[in-house]
Coordinates of C-alpha atoms and ligand atoms in Angstrom, one line a residue:
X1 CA 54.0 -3.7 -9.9
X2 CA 51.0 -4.1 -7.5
X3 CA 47.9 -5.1 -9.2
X4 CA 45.1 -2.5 -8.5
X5 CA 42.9 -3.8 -5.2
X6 CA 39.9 -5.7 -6.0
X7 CA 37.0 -3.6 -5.2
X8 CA 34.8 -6.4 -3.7
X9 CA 31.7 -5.1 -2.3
X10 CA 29.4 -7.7 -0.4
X11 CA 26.0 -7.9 -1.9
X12 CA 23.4 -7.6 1.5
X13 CA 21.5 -10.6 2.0
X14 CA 17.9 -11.7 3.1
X15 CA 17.3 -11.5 6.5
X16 CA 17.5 -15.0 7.8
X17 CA 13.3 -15.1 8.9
X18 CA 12.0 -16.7 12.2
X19 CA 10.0 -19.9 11.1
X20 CA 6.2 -18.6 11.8
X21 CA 7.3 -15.5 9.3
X22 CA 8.4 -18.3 6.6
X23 CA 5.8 -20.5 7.5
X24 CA 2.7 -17.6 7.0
X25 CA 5.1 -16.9 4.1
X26 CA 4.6 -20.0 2.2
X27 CA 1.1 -20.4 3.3
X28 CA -0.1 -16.8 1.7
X29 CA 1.9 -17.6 -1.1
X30 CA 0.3 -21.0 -1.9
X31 CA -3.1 -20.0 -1.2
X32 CA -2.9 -17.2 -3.4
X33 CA -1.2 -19.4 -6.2
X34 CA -4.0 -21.7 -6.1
X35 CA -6.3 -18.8 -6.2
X36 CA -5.0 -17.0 -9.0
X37 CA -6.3 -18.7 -12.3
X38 CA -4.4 -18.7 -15.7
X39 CA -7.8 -17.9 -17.5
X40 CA -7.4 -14.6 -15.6
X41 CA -10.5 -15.3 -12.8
X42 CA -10.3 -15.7 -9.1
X43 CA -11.2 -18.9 -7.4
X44 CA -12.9 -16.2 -4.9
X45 CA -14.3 -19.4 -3.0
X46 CA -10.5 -21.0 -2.1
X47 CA -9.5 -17.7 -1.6
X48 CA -11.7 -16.5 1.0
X49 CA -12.5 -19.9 2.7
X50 CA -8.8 -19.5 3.8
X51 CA -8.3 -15.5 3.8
X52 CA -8.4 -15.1 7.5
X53 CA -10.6 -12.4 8.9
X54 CA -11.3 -10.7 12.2
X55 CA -14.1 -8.5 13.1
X56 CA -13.8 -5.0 14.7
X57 CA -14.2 -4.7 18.3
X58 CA -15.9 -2.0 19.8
X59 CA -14.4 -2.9 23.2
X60 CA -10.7 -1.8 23.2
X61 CA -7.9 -3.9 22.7
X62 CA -4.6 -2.8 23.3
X63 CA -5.4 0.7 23.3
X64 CA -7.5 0.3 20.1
X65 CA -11.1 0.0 19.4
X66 CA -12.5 -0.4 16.0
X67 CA -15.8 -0.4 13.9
X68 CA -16.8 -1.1 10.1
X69 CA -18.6 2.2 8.4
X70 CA -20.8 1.6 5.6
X71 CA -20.2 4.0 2.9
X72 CA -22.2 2.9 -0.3
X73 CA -23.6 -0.9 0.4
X74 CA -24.8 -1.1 -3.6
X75 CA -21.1 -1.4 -4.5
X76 CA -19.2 -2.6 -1.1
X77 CA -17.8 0.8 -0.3
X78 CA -16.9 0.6 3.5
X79 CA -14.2 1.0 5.9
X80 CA -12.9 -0.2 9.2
X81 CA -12.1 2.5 11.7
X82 CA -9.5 2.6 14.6
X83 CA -9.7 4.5 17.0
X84 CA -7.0 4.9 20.0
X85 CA -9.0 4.2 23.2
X86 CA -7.2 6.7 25.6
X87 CA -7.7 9.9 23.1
X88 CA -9.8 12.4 24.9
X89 CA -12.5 13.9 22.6
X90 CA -10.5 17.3 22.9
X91 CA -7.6 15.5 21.4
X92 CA -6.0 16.7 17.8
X93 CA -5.2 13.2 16.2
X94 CA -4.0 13.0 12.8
X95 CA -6.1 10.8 10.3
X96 CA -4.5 8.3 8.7
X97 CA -6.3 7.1 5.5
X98 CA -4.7 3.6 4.4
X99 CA -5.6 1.3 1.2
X100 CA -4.3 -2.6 1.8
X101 CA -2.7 -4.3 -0.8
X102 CA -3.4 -7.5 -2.5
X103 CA -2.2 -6.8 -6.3
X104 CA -5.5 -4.9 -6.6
X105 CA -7.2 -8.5 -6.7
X106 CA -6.8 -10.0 -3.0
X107 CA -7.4 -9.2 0.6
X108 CA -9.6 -6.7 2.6
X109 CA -9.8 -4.2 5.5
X110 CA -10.9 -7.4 7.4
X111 CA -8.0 -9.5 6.4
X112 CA -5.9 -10.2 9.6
X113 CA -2.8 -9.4 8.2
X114 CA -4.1 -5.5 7.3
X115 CA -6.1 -4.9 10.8
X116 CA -3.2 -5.7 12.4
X117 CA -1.2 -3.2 10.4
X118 CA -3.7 -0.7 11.0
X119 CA -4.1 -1.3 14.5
X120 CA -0.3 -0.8 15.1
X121 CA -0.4 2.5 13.1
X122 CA -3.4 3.7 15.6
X123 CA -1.4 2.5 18.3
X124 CA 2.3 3.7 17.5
X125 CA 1.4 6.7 15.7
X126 CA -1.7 7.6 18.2
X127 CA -4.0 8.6 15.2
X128 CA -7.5 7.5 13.5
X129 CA -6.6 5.2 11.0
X130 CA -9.9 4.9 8.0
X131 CA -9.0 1.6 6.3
X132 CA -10.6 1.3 2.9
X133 CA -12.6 -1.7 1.1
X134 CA -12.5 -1.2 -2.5
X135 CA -14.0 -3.7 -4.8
X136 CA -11.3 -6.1 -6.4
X137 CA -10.4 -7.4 -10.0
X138 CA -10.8 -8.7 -12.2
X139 CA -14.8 -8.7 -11.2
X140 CA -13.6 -4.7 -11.1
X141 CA -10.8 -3.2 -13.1
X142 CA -9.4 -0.3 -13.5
X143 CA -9.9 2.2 -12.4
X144 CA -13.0 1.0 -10.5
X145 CA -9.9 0.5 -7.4
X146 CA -9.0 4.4 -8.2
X147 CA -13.2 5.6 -7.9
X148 CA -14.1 3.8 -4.5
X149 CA -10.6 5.5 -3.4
X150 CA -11.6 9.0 -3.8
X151 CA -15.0 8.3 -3.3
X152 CA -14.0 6.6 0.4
X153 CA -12.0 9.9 1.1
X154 CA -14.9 12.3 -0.6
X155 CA -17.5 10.5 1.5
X156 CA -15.2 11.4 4.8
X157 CA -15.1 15.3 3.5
X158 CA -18.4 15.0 3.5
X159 CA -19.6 13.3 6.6
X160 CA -17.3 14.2 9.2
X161 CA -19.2 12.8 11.8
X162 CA -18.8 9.1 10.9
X163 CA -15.2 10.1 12.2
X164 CA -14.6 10.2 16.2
X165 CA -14.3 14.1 17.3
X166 CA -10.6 13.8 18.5
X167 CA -9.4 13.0 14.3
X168 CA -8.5 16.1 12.8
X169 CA -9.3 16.2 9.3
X170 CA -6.4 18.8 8.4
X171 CA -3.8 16.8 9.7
X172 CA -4.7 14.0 7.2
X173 CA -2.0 11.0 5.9
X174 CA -2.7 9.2 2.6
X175 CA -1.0 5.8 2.7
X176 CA -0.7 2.4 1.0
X177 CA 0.8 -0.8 0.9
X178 CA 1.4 -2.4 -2.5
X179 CA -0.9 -2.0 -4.8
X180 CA -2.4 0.1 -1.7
X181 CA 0.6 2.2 -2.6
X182 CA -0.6 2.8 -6.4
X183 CA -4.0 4.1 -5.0
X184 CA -3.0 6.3 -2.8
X185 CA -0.6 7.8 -5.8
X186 CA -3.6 7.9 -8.2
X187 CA -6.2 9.1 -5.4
X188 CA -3.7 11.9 -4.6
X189 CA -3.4 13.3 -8.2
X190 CA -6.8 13.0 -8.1
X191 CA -7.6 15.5 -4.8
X192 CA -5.1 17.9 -5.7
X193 CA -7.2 18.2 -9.2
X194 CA -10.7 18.1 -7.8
X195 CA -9.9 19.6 -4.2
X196 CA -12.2 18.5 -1.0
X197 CA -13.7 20.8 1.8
X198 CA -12.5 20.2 5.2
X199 CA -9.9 16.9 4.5
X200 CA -6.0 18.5 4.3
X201 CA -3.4 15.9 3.4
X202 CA -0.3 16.8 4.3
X203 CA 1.7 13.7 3.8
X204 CA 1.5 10.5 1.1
X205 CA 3.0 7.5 3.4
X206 CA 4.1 5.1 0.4
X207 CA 5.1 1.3 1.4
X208 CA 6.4 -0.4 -1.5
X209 CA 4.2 0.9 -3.5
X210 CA 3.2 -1.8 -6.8
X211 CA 4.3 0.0 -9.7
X212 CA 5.3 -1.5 -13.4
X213 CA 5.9 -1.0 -16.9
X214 CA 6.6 -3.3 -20.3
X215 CA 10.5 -2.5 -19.5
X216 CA 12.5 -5.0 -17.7
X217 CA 14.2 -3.9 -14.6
X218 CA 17.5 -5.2 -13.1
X219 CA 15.5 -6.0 -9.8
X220 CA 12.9 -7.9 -11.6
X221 CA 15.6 -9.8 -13.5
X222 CA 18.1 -10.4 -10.5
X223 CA 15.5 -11.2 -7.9
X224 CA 13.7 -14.4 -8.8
X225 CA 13.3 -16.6 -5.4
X226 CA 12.0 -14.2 -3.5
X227 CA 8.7 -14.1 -0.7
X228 CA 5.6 -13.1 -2.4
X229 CA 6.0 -11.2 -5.7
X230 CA 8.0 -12.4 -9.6
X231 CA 7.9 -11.2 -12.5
X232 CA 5.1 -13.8 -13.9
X233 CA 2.6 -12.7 -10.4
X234 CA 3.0 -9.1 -11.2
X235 CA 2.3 -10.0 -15.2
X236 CA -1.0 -11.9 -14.3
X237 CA -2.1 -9.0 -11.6
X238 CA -1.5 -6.4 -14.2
X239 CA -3.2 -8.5 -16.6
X240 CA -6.7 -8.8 -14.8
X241 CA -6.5 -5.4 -13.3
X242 CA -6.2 -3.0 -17.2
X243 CA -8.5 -2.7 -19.5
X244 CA -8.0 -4.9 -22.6
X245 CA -6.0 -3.7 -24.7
X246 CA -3.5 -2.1 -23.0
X247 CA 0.2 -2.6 -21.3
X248 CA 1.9 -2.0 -18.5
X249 CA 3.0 1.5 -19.8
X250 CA -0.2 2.5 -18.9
X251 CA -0.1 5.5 -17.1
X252 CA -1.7 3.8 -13.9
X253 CA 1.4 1.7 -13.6
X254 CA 4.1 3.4 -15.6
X255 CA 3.5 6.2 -13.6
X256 CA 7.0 7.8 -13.9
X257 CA 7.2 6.7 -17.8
X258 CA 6.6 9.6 -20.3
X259 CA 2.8 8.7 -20.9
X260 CA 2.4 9.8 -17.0
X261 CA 0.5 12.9 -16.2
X262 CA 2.6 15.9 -15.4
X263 CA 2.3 16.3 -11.8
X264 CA 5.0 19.6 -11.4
X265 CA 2.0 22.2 -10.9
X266 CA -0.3 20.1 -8.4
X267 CA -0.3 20.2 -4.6
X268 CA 0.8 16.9 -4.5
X269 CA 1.7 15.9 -0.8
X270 CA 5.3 15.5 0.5
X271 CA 5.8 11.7 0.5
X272 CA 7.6 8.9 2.2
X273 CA 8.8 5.6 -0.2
X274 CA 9.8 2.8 1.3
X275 CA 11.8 0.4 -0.4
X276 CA 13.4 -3.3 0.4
X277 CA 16.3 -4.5 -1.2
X278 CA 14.8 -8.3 -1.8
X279 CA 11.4 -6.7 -4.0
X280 CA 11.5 -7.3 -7.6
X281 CA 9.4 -3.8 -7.4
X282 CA 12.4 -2.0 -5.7
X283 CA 13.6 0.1 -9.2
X284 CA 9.9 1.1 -10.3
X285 CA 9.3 2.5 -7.0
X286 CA 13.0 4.2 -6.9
X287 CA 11.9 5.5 -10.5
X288 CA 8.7 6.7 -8.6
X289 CA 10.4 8.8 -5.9
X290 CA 12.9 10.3 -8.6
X291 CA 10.1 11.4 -11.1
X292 CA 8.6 13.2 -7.8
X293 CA 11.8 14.8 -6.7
X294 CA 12.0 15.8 -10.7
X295 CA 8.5 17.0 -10.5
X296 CA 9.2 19.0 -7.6
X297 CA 7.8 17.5 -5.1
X298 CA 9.2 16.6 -1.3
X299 CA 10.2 12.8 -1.7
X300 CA 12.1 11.0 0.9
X301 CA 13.4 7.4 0.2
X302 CA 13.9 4.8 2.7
X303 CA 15.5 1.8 1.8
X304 CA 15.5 -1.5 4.0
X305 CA 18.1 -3.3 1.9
X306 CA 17.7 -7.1 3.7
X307 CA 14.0 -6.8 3.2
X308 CA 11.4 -8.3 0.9
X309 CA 7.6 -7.3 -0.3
X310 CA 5.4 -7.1 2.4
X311 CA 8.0 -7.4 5.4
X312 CA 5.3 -4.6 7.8
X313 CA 2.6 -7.4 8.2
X314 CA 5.2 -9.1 10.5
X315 CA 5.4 -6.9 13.4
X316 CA 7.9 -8.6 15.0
X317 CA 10.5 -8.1 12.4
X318 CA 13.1 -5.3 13.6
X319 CA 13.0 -3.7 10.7
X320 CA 9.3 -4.0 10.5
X321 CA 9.3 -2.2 13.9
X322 CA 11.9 0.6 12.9
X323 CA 9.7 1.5 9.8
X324 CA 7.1 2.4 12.6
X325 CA 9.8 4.7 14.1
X326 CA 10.5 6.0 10.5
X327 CA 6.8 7.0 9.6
X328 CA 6.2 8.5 12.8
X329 CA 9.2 10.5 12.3
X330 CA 8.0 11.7 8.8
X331 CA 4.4 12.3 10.0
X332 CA 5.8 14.4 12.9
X333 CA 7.9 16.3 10.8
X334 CA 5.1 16.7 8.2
X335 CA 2.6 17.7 11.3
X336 CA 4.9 20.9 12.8
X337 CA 5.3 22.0 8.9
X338 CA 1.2 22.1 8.6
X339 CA 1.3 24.8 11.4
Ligands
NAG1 C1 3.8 -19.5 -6.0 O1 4.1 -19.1 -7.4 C2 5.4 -18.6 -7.6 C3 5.5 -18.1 -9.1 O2 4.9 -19.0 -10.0 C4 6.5 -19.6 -7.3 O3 7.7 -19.0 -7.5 C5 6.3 -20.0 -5.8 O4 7.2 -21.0 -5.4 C6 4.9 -20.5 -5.5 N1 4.7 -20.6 -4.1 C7 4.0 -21.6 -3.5 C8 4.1 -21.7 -2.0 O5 3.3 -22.3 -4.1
NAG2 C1 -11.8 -20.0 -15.9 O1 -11.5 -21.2 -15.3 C2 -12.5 -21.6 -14.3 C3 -12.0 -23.0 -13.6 O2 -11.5 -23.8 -14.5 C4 -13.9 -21.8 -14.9 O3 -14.8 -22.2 -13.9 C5 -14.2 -20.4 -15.4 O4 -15.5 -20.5 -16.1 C6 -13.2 -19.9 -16.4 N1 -13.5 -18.5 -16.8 C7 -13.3 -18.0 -18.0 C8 -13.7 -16.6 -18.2 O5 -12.8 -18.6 -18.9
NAG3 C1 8.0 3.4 -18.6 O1 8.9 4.1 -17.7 C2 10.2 4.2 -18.0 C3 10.9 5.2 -17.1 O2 10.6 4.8 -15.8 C4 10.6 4.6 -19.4 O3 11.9 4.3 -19.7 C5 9.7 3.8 -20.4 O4 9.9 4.3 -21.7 C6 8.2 4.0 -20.0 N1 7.4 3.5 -21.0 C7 6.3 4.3 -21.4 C8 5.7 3.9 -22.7 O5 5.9 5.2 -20.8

């Protein structure tokens, strides 16, 4: 009698990484290591003696001028703007509004890695592209990260002006990266209770968005060596960033868990997840897009399975270049529905 056929499916592996991408890997990793204390402080001074940054040039480059807007200077509030250089003021460009991650604690709009993702997304997707300083923890916890959110996106309903004439305000994109990708949740729950004037957002882009809980998942226990993120640097991030006394079922990062706010009968906008199958995150933000499917909202999932956390602020990575393609398809799509 045969034996029944061993079902043996190959587990994908990690994309074997070009040695700049391994090298900048190690280096962000070890300077924020060093940066992160145990006694739940910053060594702010490390940090941004080595967090490169690059100032906005007015003068285009590659198609893409940029500027820093002062919001609110008492508390930091401010933005870099990106502007494609070719748009004609009678141009209808769609306004991308993006929040960096950082685990809520690290990083800027200023931070090389993040202008050069927002360049590219002015570039490929030829829209504005507002992207938001917020102030950090622990100096700022939650949901200080949440206020200067809205508040960024309030002040922009509000003073349309500070945008060039060619963004249209109707045709507006939330989007995050990391714990980027938490803000732009919270800040959308956020508009579709309070509402703003002239900003429509018709789309949520959500890149591995930093989500949690006290729970366990199998992609937090399985993946272990991985670039950038564990268990014990999402702990300490969570740590700093709540208020004491509380967990990580808190409903700003347990946001699918049953303490999360019902979401079914808000405007919430149609949203694209993007997973990687080498982030320890990858089942929270799976859980994510099913509580919004379950909620009734328009979710769509994509999942680069040989990828790790953070794999967009290498822009020569193939699949860092087809998640381009893949946002500008879902923005399109979400653009021609708005009509
Ligand atoms: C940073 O810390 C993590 C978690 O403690 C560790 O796995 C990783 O090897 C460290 N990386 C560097 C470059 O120090
Ligand atoms: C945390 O540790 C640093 C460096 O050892 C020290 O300067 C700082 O005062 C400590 N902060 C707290 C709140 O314990
Ligand atoms: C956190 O979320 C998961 C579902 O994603 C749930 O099983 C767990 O009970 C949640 N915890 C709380 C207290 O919300």
């Amino acid at each position: 009698m045969a034996e029944p056929e061993a079902t043996t499916t190959t587990p994908p592996t990690m994309a074997k990484l070009p040695w700049h991408v391994r090298l900048s890997i190690f280096l962000l990793s070890a300077l924020s290591n060093t940066s992160r204390r145990s006694n739940g402080t910053v060594n702010r001074r490390i940090f941004n003696l080595l967090d490169r940054k690059v100032p906005p040039n007015t003068k285009p480059v590659d198609g893409v001028s940029s500027s820093d807007v002062t919001m609110d200077p008492t508390r930091d509030l401010w933005f870099r703007l990106f502007t494609p250089s070719a748009a004609s003021s009678a141009a209808s460009l769609p306004l991308v509004v993006f929040f960096h991650g950082g685990g809520f604690s690290f990083m800027s709009p200023s931070s090389i890695q993040f202008d050069t993702v927002c360049r590219q997304f002015c570039r490929s997707f030829h829209a504005v592209v507002v992207s938001v300083n917020y102030r950090l923890a622990p100096e700022h916890c939650y949901p200080t990260q949440y206020e200067d959110g809205f508040d960024a996106l309030k002040f922009i309903d509000q003073n349309g002006d500070v945008l060039p004439r060619s963004a249209d305000v109707r045709k507006c994109f939330l989007a995050g990266d990391s714990a980027g990708g938490n803000l732009a949740h919270h800040v959308a729950v956020r508009v579709a209770r309070e509402r703003l004037q002239s900003i429509k957002i018709i789309g949520l882009i959500s890149l591995q968005p930093f989500f949690g809980g006290e729970e366990r998942t199998g992609s937090e226990i399985r993946l272990k060596r991985v670039p950038f993120i564990s268990v014990d640097i999402s702990d300490w991030h969570w740590k700093v960033f709540l208020p004491t006394g509380s967990n990580r079922d808190h409903d700003a990062v347990n946001v699918s868990g049953p303490n999360a706010e019902d979401i079914s009968g808000l405007d919430y906008p149609n949203t694209l997840v993007i997973v990687g199958g080498f982030d320890p995150l990858r089942d929270w933000q799976v859980r994510y897009y099913e509580w919004l499917r379950k909620s009734g909202k328009e979710a769509q999932l994509i999942d680069y399975p040989n990828m790790f956390h953070g794999f967009y602020i290498f822009p020569d990575l193939l699949d860092a270049s087809q998640l381009i393609s893949h946002v500008k398809e879902f923005m399109n799509k979400q653009i021609s529905n708005a009509k």
